[in-house]
Coordinates of C-alpha atoms and ligand atoms in Angstrom, one line a residue:
X130 CA -3.9 -31.5 8.8
X131 CA -5.4 -28.4 10.6
X132 CA -8.5 -27.0 8.9
X133 CA -8.0 -23.2 8.4
X134 CA -10.9 -20.8 8.3
X135 CA -11.2 -19.0 4.9
X136 CA -10.4 -15.3 4.7
X137 CA -14.1 -14.4 4.4
X138 CA -15.0 -16.6 7.4
X139 CA -12.3 -14.9 9.5
X140 CA -13.4 -11.5 8.3
X141 CA -17.1 -12.3 9.2
X142 CA -16.2 -13.5 12.6
X143 CA -14.9 -10.1 13.7
X144 CA -17.2 -7.3 14.6
X145 CA -16.2 -4.1 12.8
X146 CA -16.2 -0.8 14.6
X147 CA -18.1 2.2 13.0
X148 CA -15.7 3.9 10.6
X149 CA -16.3 7.2 12.3
X150 CA -14.6 5.8 15.5
X151 CA -11.7 4.4 13.6
X152 CA -11.2 7.6 11.7
X153 CA -11.4 9.7 14.9
X154 CA -8.5 7.7 16.4
X155 CA -6.5 8.7 13.4
X156 CA -7.3 12.3 14.0
X157 CA -10.2 12.8 11.6
X158 CA -13.5 14.4 12.6
X159 CA -16.9 13.0 11.6
X160 CA -17.2 16.1 9.4
X161 CA -14.2 15.2 7.5
X162 CA -15.9 12.0 6.3
X163 CA -18.4 11.2 3.6
X164 CA -19.9 8.0 4.7
X165 CA -20.7 5.1 2.4
X166 CA -22.7 3.1 5.0
X167 CA -21.4 2.4 8.5
X168 CA -18.0 1.0 7.7
X169 CA -16.6 2.8 4.7
X170 CA -16.0 6.5 4.1
X171 CA -14.3 8.9 1.8
X172 CA -12.2 11.6 3.2
X173 CA -13.0 15.1 2.0
X174 CA -10.3 17.0 0.1
X175 CA -10.8 20.0 2.4
X176 CA -10.0 17.9 5.4
X177 CA -6.8 16.8 3.6
X178 CA -5.8 20.4 2.9
X179 CA -6.3 21.3 6.5
X180 CA -3.6 18.7 7.4
X181 CA -1.0 20.3 5.1
X182 CA 1.1 21.9 7.9
X183 CA 1.2 18.7 10.0
X184 CA 4.5 16.9 10.1
X185 CA 4.9 13.7 8.1
X186 CA 5.4 10.3 9.7
X187 CA 7.9 7.7 8.4
X188 CA 7.2 6.1 5.1
X189 CA 7.7 2.3 4.9
X190 CA 7.4 0.5 1.6
X191 CA 6.5 -3.1 1.4
X192 CA 7.7 -4.9 -1.7
X193 CA 8.6 -8.5 -2.5
X194 CA 10.7 -11.1 -4.3
X195 CA 9.7 -12.3 -7.8
X196 CA 6.3 -13.9 -7.0
X197 CA 4.4 -17.0 -7.9
X198 CA 1.0 -16.4 -9.6
X199 CA -0.7 -16.6 -6.2
X200 CA 1.2 -13.6 -4.8
X201 CA 3.7 -13.8 -1.9
X202 CA 1.7 -11.8 0.7
X203 CA 2.7 -8.1 0.3
X204 CA -0.8 -6.9 1.2
X205 CA -1.1 -9.4 4.0
X206 CA 2.3 -8.4 5.5
X207 CA 1.6 -4.7 5.0
X208 CA -1.7 -5.0 7.0
X209 CA -0.1 -7.3 9.5
X210 CA 2.8 -4.9 10.0
X211 CA 0.6 -1.9 10.5
X212 CA -1.4 -3.9 13.0
X213 CA 1.8 -4.9 14.8
X214 CA 3.1 -1.3 14.9
X215 CA -0.1 -0.2 16.5
X216 CA 0.1 -3.1 18.9
X217 CA 3.5 -2.0 20.0
X218 CA 2.1 1.4 20.7
X219 CA 3.0 3.2 17.5
X220 CA 0.5 5.1 15.5
X221 CA 0.4 3.4 12.1
X222 CA -1.9 3.6 9.0
X223 CA -1.7 1.2 6.1
X224 CA -2.3 2.5 2.5
X225 CA -3.1 0.0 -0.2
X226 CA -4.5 -0.3 -3.7
X227 CA -8.1 -1.0 -4.5
X228 CA -8.7 -4.5 -5.9
X229 CA -9.8 -5.0 -9.5
X230 CA -12.6 -7.3 -10.4
X231 CA -10.5 -9.0 -13.1
X232 CA -8.2 -10.8 -10.7
X233 CA -11.0 -11.3 -8.1
X234 CA -12.9 -13.6 -10.5
X235 CA -9.7 -14.9 -12.2
X236 CA -6.7 -16.6 -10.6
X237 CA -5.4 -14.4 -7.9
X238 CA -8.5 -13.7 -5.9
X239 CA -9.0 -10.6 -3.8
X240 CA -6.5 -8.1 -2.6
X241 CA -7.7 -7.3 0.9
X242 CA -4.9 -9.2 2.7
X243 CA -5.4 -12.7 4.2
X244 CA -6.0 -14.6 7.5
X245 CA -5.8 -12.3 10.5
X246 CA -4.3 -9.5 8.5
X247 CA -7.1 -8.2 6.4
X248 CA -8.9 -5.0 5.7
X249 CA -12.7 -5.1 6.1
X250 CA -15.5 -5.1 4.9
X251 CA -13.5 -7.3 2.6
X252 CA -16.5 -8.3 0.4
X253 CA -17.2 -4.6 -0.4
X254 CA -13.5 -3.7 -0.8
X255 CA -13.1 -6.6 -3.3
X256 CA -16.3 -5.9 -5.2
X257 CA -17.8 -2.5 -5.9
X258 CA -16.3 -0.7 -2.8
X259 CA -17.1 3.0 -3.2
X260 CA -17.4 2.8 -7.0
X261 CA -14.0 4.4 -7.8
X262 CA -13.2 1.8 -10.5
X263 CA -16.6 2.1 -12.1
X264 CA -16.2 5.9 -12.2
X265 CA -12.9 5.5 -13.9
X266 CA -14.5 3.1 -16.4
X267 CA -17.2 5.6 -17.2
X268 CA -14.7 8.5 -17.6
X269 CA -12.5 6.4 -19.8
X270 CA -15.4 5.4 -22.0
X271 CA -16.9 8.9 -22.2
X272 CA -13.6 9.9 -23.8
X273 CA -13.9 7.0 -26.3
X274 CA -17.5 8.1 -27.1
X275 CA -16.3 11.7 -27.6
X276 CA -13.6 10.5 -30.0
X277 CA -15.9 8.5 -32.2
X278 CA -18.6 11.2 -32.1
X279 CA -16.0 13.8 -33.1
X280 CA -15.2 11.7 -36.2
X281 CA -18.8 11.0 -36.9
X282 CA -19.7 14.7 -36.7
X283 CA -17.2 15.8 -39.4
X284 CA -13.8 15.2 -37.8
X285 CA -12.6 18.8 -37.5
X286 CA -9.4 17.7 -35.8
X287 CA -8.7 15.3 -38.7
X288 CA -8.2 12.3 -36.4
X289 CA -6.6 9.4 -38.2
X290 CA -9.0 6.6 -37.4
X291 CA -6.1 4.2 -38.0
X292 CA -4.1 5.8 -35.3
X293 CA -6.3 6.1 -32.3
X294 CA -4.4 5.1 -29.2
X295 CA -7.2 5.6 -26.7
X296 CA -8.9 2.3 -25.9
X297 CA -12.1 1.4 -24.2
X298 CA -12.0 -0.3 -20.7
X299 CA -14.0 -2.6 -18.5
X300 CA -13.0 -3.9 -15.0
X301 CA -13.1 -7.6 -16.0
X302 CA -10.8 -10.2 -17.4
X303 CA -12.3 -10.7 -20.9
X304 CA -9.9 -11.8 -23.7
X305 CA -12.7 -11.8 -26.3
X306 CA -12.9 -8.0 -26.5
X307 CA -9.2 -7.3 -26.7
X308 CA -9.6 -6.5 -30.4
X309 CA -13.0 -5.5 -31.7
X310 CA -14.6 -3.7 -34.6
X311 CA -16.9 -0.8 -33.8
X312 CA -19.2 1.4 -35.8
X313 CA -20.8 -1.4 -37.8
X314 CA -24.5 -1.0 -39.0
X315 CA -24.2 1.7 -41.6
X316 CA -24.0 5.5 -41.7
X317 CA -26.1 6.1 -38.6
X318 CA -23.7 4.1 -36.4
X319 CA -20.5 6.1 -37.0
X320 CA -17.3 5.1 -38.9
X321 CA -16.2 1.5 -38.8
X322 CA -12.8 1.1 -37.1
X323 CA -10.7 -1.3 -35.1
X324 CA -10.9 -0.7 -31.4
X325 CA -9.6 -2.5 -28.2
X326 CA -10.6 -3.1 -24.6
X327 CA -8.2 -2.9 -21.7
X328 CA -8.9 -3.7 -18.1
X329 CA -9.8 -0.5 -16.2
X330 CA -6.7 -0.6 -14.0
X331 CA -4.6 -0.3 -17.1
X332 CA -6.3 2.9 -18.1
X333 CA -4.2 6.1 -18.1
X334 CA -7.0 7.6 -16.1
X335 CA -6.1 5.3 -13.2
X336 CA -2.5 6.3 -13.3
X337 CA -3.3 10.0 -13.7
X338 CA -5.7 9.9 -10.7
X339 CA -3.1 8.1 -8.6
X340 CA -0.5 10.7 -9.3
X341 CA -2.7 13.8 -9.1
X342 CA -2.5 16.3 -6.3
X343 CA -6.2 17.4 -6.5
X344 CA -9.1 17.9 -8.9
X345 CA -7.5 20.9 -10.8
X346 CA -4.3 18.9 -11.3
X347 CA -6.3 15.9 -12.4
X348 CA -8.2 18.0 -14.9
X349 CA -4.9 19.3 -16.4
X350 CA -3.5 15.7 -16.6
X351 CA -6.7 14.5 -18.3
X352 CA -6.4 17.4 -20.8
X353 CA -2.8 16.4 -21.6
X354 CA -3.6 12.8 -22.4
X355 CA -2.8 11.9 -26.0
X356 CA -5.7 9.9 -27.5
X357 CA -4.8 9.7 -31.2
X358 CA -2.7 11.2 -34.0
X359 CA -4.1 13.3 -36.8
X360 CA -3.5 12.7 -40.5
X361 CA -0.2 14.7 -40.3
X362 CA 1.0 12.5 -37.5
X363 CA 0.5 15.1 -34.8
X364 CA -0.9 14.2 -31.4
X365 CA -4.5 14.9 -30.6
X366 CA -5.3 15.3 -26.9
X367 CA -8.3 14.9 -24.7
X368 CA -8.1 18.6 -24.1
X369 CA -8.6 19.3 -27.8
X370 CA -11.8 17.3 -27.6
X371 CA -12.8 19.4 -24.6
X372 CA -13.3 16.2 -22.6
X373 CA -11.4 17.0 -19.4
X374 CA -14.2 18.8 -17.6
X375 CA -16.9 16.1 -17.9
X376 CA -14.3 13.4 -17.2
X377 CA -13.1 15.2 -14.0
X378 CA -16.8 15.6 -13.0
X379 CA -17.2 11.8 -13.2
X380 CA -14.1 11.4 -11.1
X381 CA -14.8 14.1 -8.4
X382 CA -15.5 11.5 -5.7
X383 CA -13.1 8.8 -7.0
X384 CA -10.3 11.2 -6.3
X385 CA -11.1 11.2 -2.6
X386 CA -9.3 8.5 -0.5
X387 CA -11.3 5.7 1.1
X388 CA -10.9 4.8 4.7
X389 CA -11.7 1.4 6.2
X390 CA -10.3 -0.7 9.0
X391 CA -8.0 -3.7 9.6
X392 CA -9.3 -6.7 11.6
X393 CA -7.7 -5.0 14.6
X394 CA -9.7 -1.7 14.0
X395 CA -6.7 0.3 12.9
X396 CA -7.1 2.7 10.0
X397 CA -6.5 1.6 6.4
X398 CA -6.6 3.9 3.3
X399 CA -7.5 2.0 0.2
X400 CA -7.3 4.1 -2.9
X401 CA -6.5 3.7 -6.6
X402 CA -5.1 0.6 -8.1
X403 CA -2.9 0.7 -11.2
X404 CA -1.4 -2.7 -12.1
X405 CA 2.3 -3.0 -11.6
X406 CA 3.3 -4.9 -14.7
X407 CA 1.6 -2.4 -17.1
X408 CA 1.4 0.8 -15.0
X409 CA 3.2 2.2 -11.9
X410 CA 1.5 -0.2 -9.4
X411 CA 1.0 1.8 -6.2
X412 CA -2.0 3.4 -4.4
X413 CA -2.8 7.1 -4.9
X414 CA -0.3 9.8 -4.0
X415 CA -3.2 11.6 -2.2
X416 CA -3.8 8.7 0.1
X417 CA -0.1 8.1 0.8
X418 CA 0.4 11.8 1.6
X419 CA -2.7 11.8 3.8
X420 CA -1.5 8.6 5.6
X421 CA 1.9 10.3 6.3
X422 CA 0.0 13.2 8.0
X423 CA -2.3 10.9 10.0
X424 CA 0.4 8.5 11.4
X425 CA 3.9 8.1 12.7
X426 CA 4.4 5.1 10.4
X427 CA 2.6 4.9 7.0
X428 CA 3.0 1.4 5.6
X429 CA 2.3 1.1 1.9
X430 CA 2.8 -1.5 -0.8
X431 CA 4.0 -1.5 -4.4
X432 CA 2.8 -4.3 -6.7
X433 CA 4.6 -7.5 -7.8
X434 CA 8.4 -7.9 -7.2
X435 CA 10.8 -5.1 -6.3
X436 CA 12.1 -5.0 -9.9
X437 CA 8.8 -3.7 -11.0
X438 CA 6.8 -2.2 -8.1
X439 CA 9.6 -0.8 -5.9
X440 CA 11.6 0.6 -8.8
X441 CA 8.5 2.4 -10.1
X442 CA 7.5 3.5 -6.6
X443 CA 10.9 5.2 -6.2
X444 CA 11.5 6.5 -9.7
X445 CA 7.9 7.5 -10.5
X446 CA 5.8 8.0 -7.4
X447 CA 8.4 9.3 -5.0
X448 CA 9.9 11.5 -7.8
X449 CA 6.6 13.0 -8.9
X450 CA 5.2 13.3 -5.4
X451 CA 8.4 14.4 -3.7
X452 CA 8.3 11.5 -1.2
X453 CA 11.3 10.2 0.8
X454 CA 10.9 6.6 2.0
X455 CA 12.5 5.6 5.4
X456 CA 12.7 1.9 5.1
X457 CA 11.8 -1.0 2.8
X458 CA 10.4 -4.4 3.7
X459 CA 11.0 -7.2 1.2
X460 CA 8.5 -10.0 1.6
X461 CA 9.8 -13.5 0.8
X462 CA 8.2 -16.8 1.1
X463 CA 9.9 -20.1 1.4
X464 CA 7.6 -21.6 -1.3
X465 CA 8.5 -19.0 -3.9
X466 CA 12.2 -19.3 -3.1
X467 CA 12.0 -23.1 -3.6
X468 CA 10.3 -22.4 -7.0
X469 CA 13.2 -20.2 -7.9
X470 CA 15.5 -23.0 -6.8
X471 CA 14.0 -25.3 -9.4
X472 CA 11.1 -27.0 -7.6
X473 CA 8.0 -27.7 -9.6
X474 CA 5.0 -25.5 -8.6
X475 CA 3.0 -28.7 -7.6
X476 CA 5.6 -29.7 -5.0
X477 CA 6.2 -26.4 -3.2
X478 CA 4.8 -27.7 0.1
X479 CA 7.4 -30.4 0.5
X480 CA 10.6 -29.6 2.5
X481 CA 13.6 -28.8 0.2
X482 CA 16.3 -26.9 1.9
X483 CA 18.7 -27.2 -1.0
X484 CA 16.3 -25.6 -3.4
X485 CA 15.6 -22.9 -1.0
X486 CA 19.3 -22.1 -0.8
X487 CA 19.5 -22.1 -4.6
X488 CA 16.5 -19.8 -4.9
X489 CA 17.9 -17.3 -2.4
X490 CA 19.7 -15.7 -5.3
X491 CA 16.4 -14.1 -6.2
X492 CA 15.9 -12.5 -2.8
X493 CA 19.6 -11.6 -2.7
X494 CA 19.3 -9.6 -5.9
X495 CA 16.2 -7.8 -4.8
X496 CA 18.0 -6.8 -1.5
X497 CA 21.0 -5.5 -3.5
X498 CA 18.6 -3.6 -5.8
X499 CA 16.7 -1.8 -3.0
X500 CA 20.0 -0.9 -1.4
X501 CA 21.0 0.8 -4.6
X502 CA 18.3 3.4 -3.8
X503 CA 20.1 4.1 -0.6
X504 CA 17.5 2.6 1.7
X505 CA 17.6 0.3 4.7
X506 CA 16.0 -3.2 4.1
X507 CA 14.2 -5.6 6.4
X508 CA 13.3 -9.1 5.0
X509 CA 9.9 -10.3 6.1
X510 CA 9.5 -14.1 5.8
X511 CA 5.8 -14.5 5.3
X512 CA 5.2 -17.8 7.2
X513 CA 3.1 -20.5 5.7
X514 CA 1.8 -23.5 7.7
X515 CA 3.8 -25.9 5.6
X516 CA 7.2 -24.2 6.0
X517 CA 9.5 -26.4 8.1
X518 CA 11.8 -25.4 10.9
X519 CA 14.8 -26.4 8.9
X520 CA 13.7 -24.2 6.0
X521 CA 13.0 -21.2 8.2
X522 CA 16.3 -21.6 10.0
X523 CA 18.2 -21.8 6.7
X524 CA 16.5 -18.7 5.3
X525 CA 17.3 -16.7 8.5
X526 CA 20.9 -18.0 8.3
X527 CA 21.3 -16.9 4.7
X528 CA 19.9 -13.4 5.4
X529 CA 22.4 -13.1 8.3
X530 CA 25.2 -14.1 6.0
X531 CA 24.0 -11.4 3.6
X532 CA 24.0 -8.8 6.4
X533 CA 20.4 -8.0 6.2
X534 CA 17.8 -7.8 9.0
X535 CA 15.2 -10.6 8.8
X536 CA 12.0 -11.3 10.7
X537 CA 9.6 -14.3 10.6
X538 CA 6.3 -12.6 9.9
X539 CA 3.2 -14.5 11.2
X540 CA 0.5 -11.9 10.7
X541 CA -1.6 -14.2 8.6
X542 CA -2.1 -16.6 11.5
X543 CA -1.8 -14.2 14.4
X544 CA -2.5 -10.7 13.3
X545 CA -0.5 -7.9 14.8
X546 CA 0.8 -10.2 17.5
X547 CA 2.6 -12.2 14.8
X548 CA 4.4 -9.2 13.4
X549 CA 5.8 -7.5 16.6
X550 CA 9.3 -8.6 15.8
X551 CA 9.0 -7.3 12.3
X552 CA 7.5 -4.0 13.6
X553 CA 10.4 -3.5 16.0
X554 CA 13.0 -4.1 13.2
X555 CA 11.1 -1.7 10.9
X556 CA 11.1 1.0 13.6
X557 CA 14.8 0.5 14.0
X558 CA 15.4 0.7 10.2
X559 CA 13.5 3.9 10.1
X560 CA 15.8 5.5 12.7
X561 CA 18.8 4.9 10.4
X562 CA 20.1 7.8 8.3
X563 CA 19.4 7.0 4.7
X564 CA 20.7 8.2 1.4
X565 CA 17.6 7.8 -0.8
X566 CA 18.1 8.7 -4.4
X567 CA 16.5 7.8 -7.8
X568 CA 18.1 5.3 -10.1
X569 CA 18.4 7.6 -13.1
X570 CA 18.4 11.2 -14.2
X571 CA 15.0 12.0 -15.7
X572 CA 16.7 14.3 -18.2
X573 CA 18.6 11.4 -19.8
X574 CA 17.4 10.0 -23.1
X575 CA 14.8 7.2 -23.2
X576 CA 17.4 4.6 -24.3
X577 CA 19.8 5.7 -21.6
X578 CA 17.1 5.4 -18.9
X579 CA 16.1 2.0 -20.2
X580 CA 19.7 0.8 -20.2
X581 CA 20.1 1.9 -16.6
X582 CA 17.0 0.0 -15.4
X583 CA 17.8 -3.1 -17.4
X584 CA 21.5 -3.3 -16.4
X585 CA 21.2 -2.1 -12.8
X586 CA 17.9 -3.7 -11.7
X587 CA 17.2 -6.6 -14.0
X588 CA 20.9 -7.3 -14.6
X589 CA 20.4 -7.9 -18.3
X590 CA 23.3 -7.5 -20.7
X591 CA 21.5 -5.3 -23.2
X592 CA 18.3 -3.6 -24.2
X593 CA 17.2 -3.7 -27.7
X594 CA 14.5 -1.6 -29.2
X595 CA 12.5 -2.9 -32.2
X596 CA 12.3 -0.7 -35.3
X597 CA 8.8 0.4 -34.3
X598 CA 10.0 1.3 -30.8
X599 CA 12.9 3.3 -32.2
X600 CA 10.5 5.3 -34.3
X601 CA 8.3 5.9 -31.3
X602 CA 11.3 7.2 -29.3
X603 CA 12.3 9.5 -32.1
X604 CA 8.7 10.9 -32.2
X605 CA 8.7 11.5 -28.5
X606 CA 12.0 13.3 -28.7
X607 CA 10.6 15.5 -31.5
X608 CA 7.6 16.3 -29.4
X609 CA 9.8 17.1 -26.4
X610 CA 8.0 14.4 -24.4
X611 CA 11.0 12.2 -23.6
X612 CA 12.2 13.8 -20.3
X613 CA 9.8 11.8 -18.0
X614 CA 10.4 8.8 -15.8
X615 CA 10.1 5.3 -17.5
X616 CA 7.2 3.0 -16.6
X617 CA 8.4 -0.5 -17.6
X618 CA 5.7 -3.0 -18.7
X619 CA 7.3 -6.4 -18.1
X620 CA 6.3 -9.8 -16.8
X621 CA 6.2 -10.0 -13.0
X622 CA 7.5 -13.6 -13.0
X623 CA 11.1 -12.9 -14.0
X624 CA 13.8 -10.3 -13.9
X625 CA 13.9 -10.7 -17.6
X626 CA 11.1 -10.4 -20.2
X627 CA 10.8 -14.2 -20.4
X628 CA 8.3 -15.3 -17.7
X629 CA 10.0 -18.7 -17.5
X630 CA 13.4 -17.4 -16.6
X631 CA 13.0 -17.7 -12.8
X632 CA 15.5 -17.0 -10.0
X633 CA 18.3 -14.6 -10.9
X634 CA 19.0 -14.9 -14.7
X635 CA 21.9 -13.0 -16.2
X636 CA 23.2 -12.1 -19.6
X637 CA 19.8 -11.8 -21.2
X638 CA 18.6 -9.2 -23.6
X639 CA 15.4 -7.2 -23.0
X640 CA 13.5 -6.3 -26.1
X641 CA 11.3 -3.2 -25.9
X642 CA 8.5 -3.6 -28.4
X643 CA 6.6 -0.4 -27.9
X644 CA 7.2 3.0 -26.4
X645 CA 4.3 5.3 -25.7
X646 CA 3.8 8.3 -23.6
X647 CA 1.2 8.7 -20.8
X648 CA 1.4 12.4 -20.9
X649 CA -1.4 12.8 -18.3
X650 CA 0.2 10.4 -15.9
X651 CA 3.6 11.9 -16.6
X652 CA 5.6 8.8 -17.6
X653 CA 6.7 6.9 -20.6
X654 CA 5.5 3.3 -20.9
X655 CA 8.0 0.9 -22.4
X656 CA 6.4 -2.5 -23.2
X657 CA 8.5 -5.7 -23.2
X658 CA 7.5 -9.2 -24.0
X659 CA 3.8 -10.0 -24.5
X660 CA 2.3 -7.9 -21.8
X661 CA -1.5 -8.1 -21.6
X662 CA -3.5 -5.0 -21.0
X663 CA -6.6 -7.1 -21.0
X664 CA -6.1 -10.4 -19.2
X665 CA -8.2 -13.6 -19.8
X666 CA -9.8 -15.9 -17.3
X667 CA -8.2 -19.3 -16.4
X668 CA -9.7 -22.7 -17.2
X669 CA -11.4 -22.8 -13.8
X670 CA -12.1 -19.1 -12.8
X671 CA -12.4 -18.3 -9.1
X672 CA -15.9 -17.0 -10.0
X673 CA -17.1 -20.6 -10.4
X674 CA -16.9 -21.2 -6.7
X675 CA -18.6 -18.0 -5.6
X676 CA -22.2 -17.7 -4.3
X677 CA -24.5 -15.4 -2.3
X678 CA -27.6 -16.5 -0.4
X679 CA -31.0 -14.9 0.0
X680 CA -29.7 -12.8 2.9
X681 CA -26.7 -11.5 1.0
X682 CA -24.3 -13.8 2.8
X683 CA -21.4 -14.6 0.4
X684 CA -19.1 -17.5 0.1
X685 CA -16.2 -18.5 -2.1
X686 CA -14.8 -15.0 -2.4
X687 CA -11.6 -16.6 -1.1
Ligands
ADP270 P1 0.3 -9.9 -2.7 O1 -0.1 -8.7 -2.1 O2 1.8 -10.1 -2.6 O3 -0.2 -10.2 -4.1 P2 -1.5 -11.1 -0.9 O4 -1.2 -10.5 0.4 O5 -2.7 -10.6 -1.6 O6 -0.2 -11.1 -1.8 O7 -1.7 -12.7 -0.6 C1 -2.0 -13.6 -1.7 C2 -2.9 -14.7 -1.2 O8 -2.1 -15.5 -0.3 C3 -4.1 -14.2 -0.3 O9 -5.2 -15.0 -0.7 C4 -3.7 -14.5 1.1 O10 -4.8 -14.8 1.9 C5 -2.7 -15.6 1.0 N1 -1.7 -15.6 2.0 C6 -0.8 -14.6 2.3 N2 0.0 -14.9 3.3 C7 -0.3 -16.1 3.7 C8 0.2 -17.0 4.7 N3 1.2 -16.7 5.5 N4 -0.4 -18.2 4.8 C9 -1.4 -18.6 4.0 N5 -2.0 -17.8 3.0 C10 -1.4 -16.6 2.9

């Protein structure tokens, strides 16, 4: 068997170009950049405003089939595709999310692509990068401190300590602090109450920052966030606690997009990173809009499968940001389709054309779903070394039967050279007239919107709201906060809310357990199944294999 270099070995074998040079090729001057060393920079908001009048390039969304826990390669394909577009002479920028330390040290590993389709410096991007996630953690926890201090100092807003919805955050997988008791130690230490930790990427601050148009808009969003209810059951906002100014101050740099490079020295914007199963799952609107100004083809990614990431990209991000996508790439892997076709996760490397054919139903449904938004689709088969010719041929044949463009994408092994065919097909798809539209009317009631998503996208028979969820809907209706897009919180491993129901299940019921408003982000979160806002670490965390030597050289990052 061929020995492959690890991602970090490949990344270290390639000499990076100064980021000033990479940015200059994208049309940015040195003055537009705020350098974080030689290879990373933030782009000033002034520079972004100056580009306002420039025409937008094409917007290409990369999404995927229902994934295995390791991910099917959306980031890898996005980076590879952008490299391929540049190689064919097009001007392309890739815009991705910032990795969270939770998955880095847990199961999934980093999120800077893989093989010869990576963004670099990958160690920095995967670890502290430019400090955005730490700034969000600080802003989130400042608000927590202000809430508890307000109660301690006399509680003029009459906050009901039993009904505080704002949680503390840390950017780590740590199940032991999901539920905690704070304020112990007597009078001097505040009031004792139950509190909770979430992972930073689940914070409403992350979602609000990713949808904000600038610092003033961000401040208004922060002020609108509901943090608790008072003893009369009325909402208490961050604005009432006068928290938004200081929080925005902590976020004044985090709101600026970061620019780095791909392994082929093409520009990459990495900014913001809300999870896709509990939040809306795309990079920041500011970075996406900037990328559209800087390129002819902006390639961006939305988390997990198309049922979660793409639906929210269209119905939340495009709607709130007034974006109009031009084409959609659905990433499929033969291994995941075989899993959907019934193969045990341990045996996915063995040839099994029959299972692949059975698992195609999952890809087929995602294709139909994306077409419901009126957009052209190209399937990218992310090639793995153990895929056999018979399997690849079968998948191409099935896509042809389905009438959808398909391309074997080999960016992982070959960089942009391996995605030239995909790039050509994407360019062609972008030339097609499209009829992009949202899935539902935002003015519809919450149950109506839920029904549309569950029936049209998940293909469930019915959506049921628990008694608690019904009460929460009623409350939001009374407060006039129900006319916003829905952000579904659902397992990424199934169309249904049962993570074990793989492939293309039908006739199931979806139960919505909790409905809460993210008034600052501008959407309503509907939680199904047992969604974790604070993940735990696995039995053998990826962290156990990581090390750094005396000279700062790292290994085991991936
Ligand atoms: P996603 O964005 O869908 O979560 P990633 O692009 O992060 O997926 O890829 C997940 C992991 O799989 C990464 O570690 C990446 O290096 C690896 N990977 C992706 N594509 C391939 C491939 N074609 N061959 C081998 N490994 C791959």
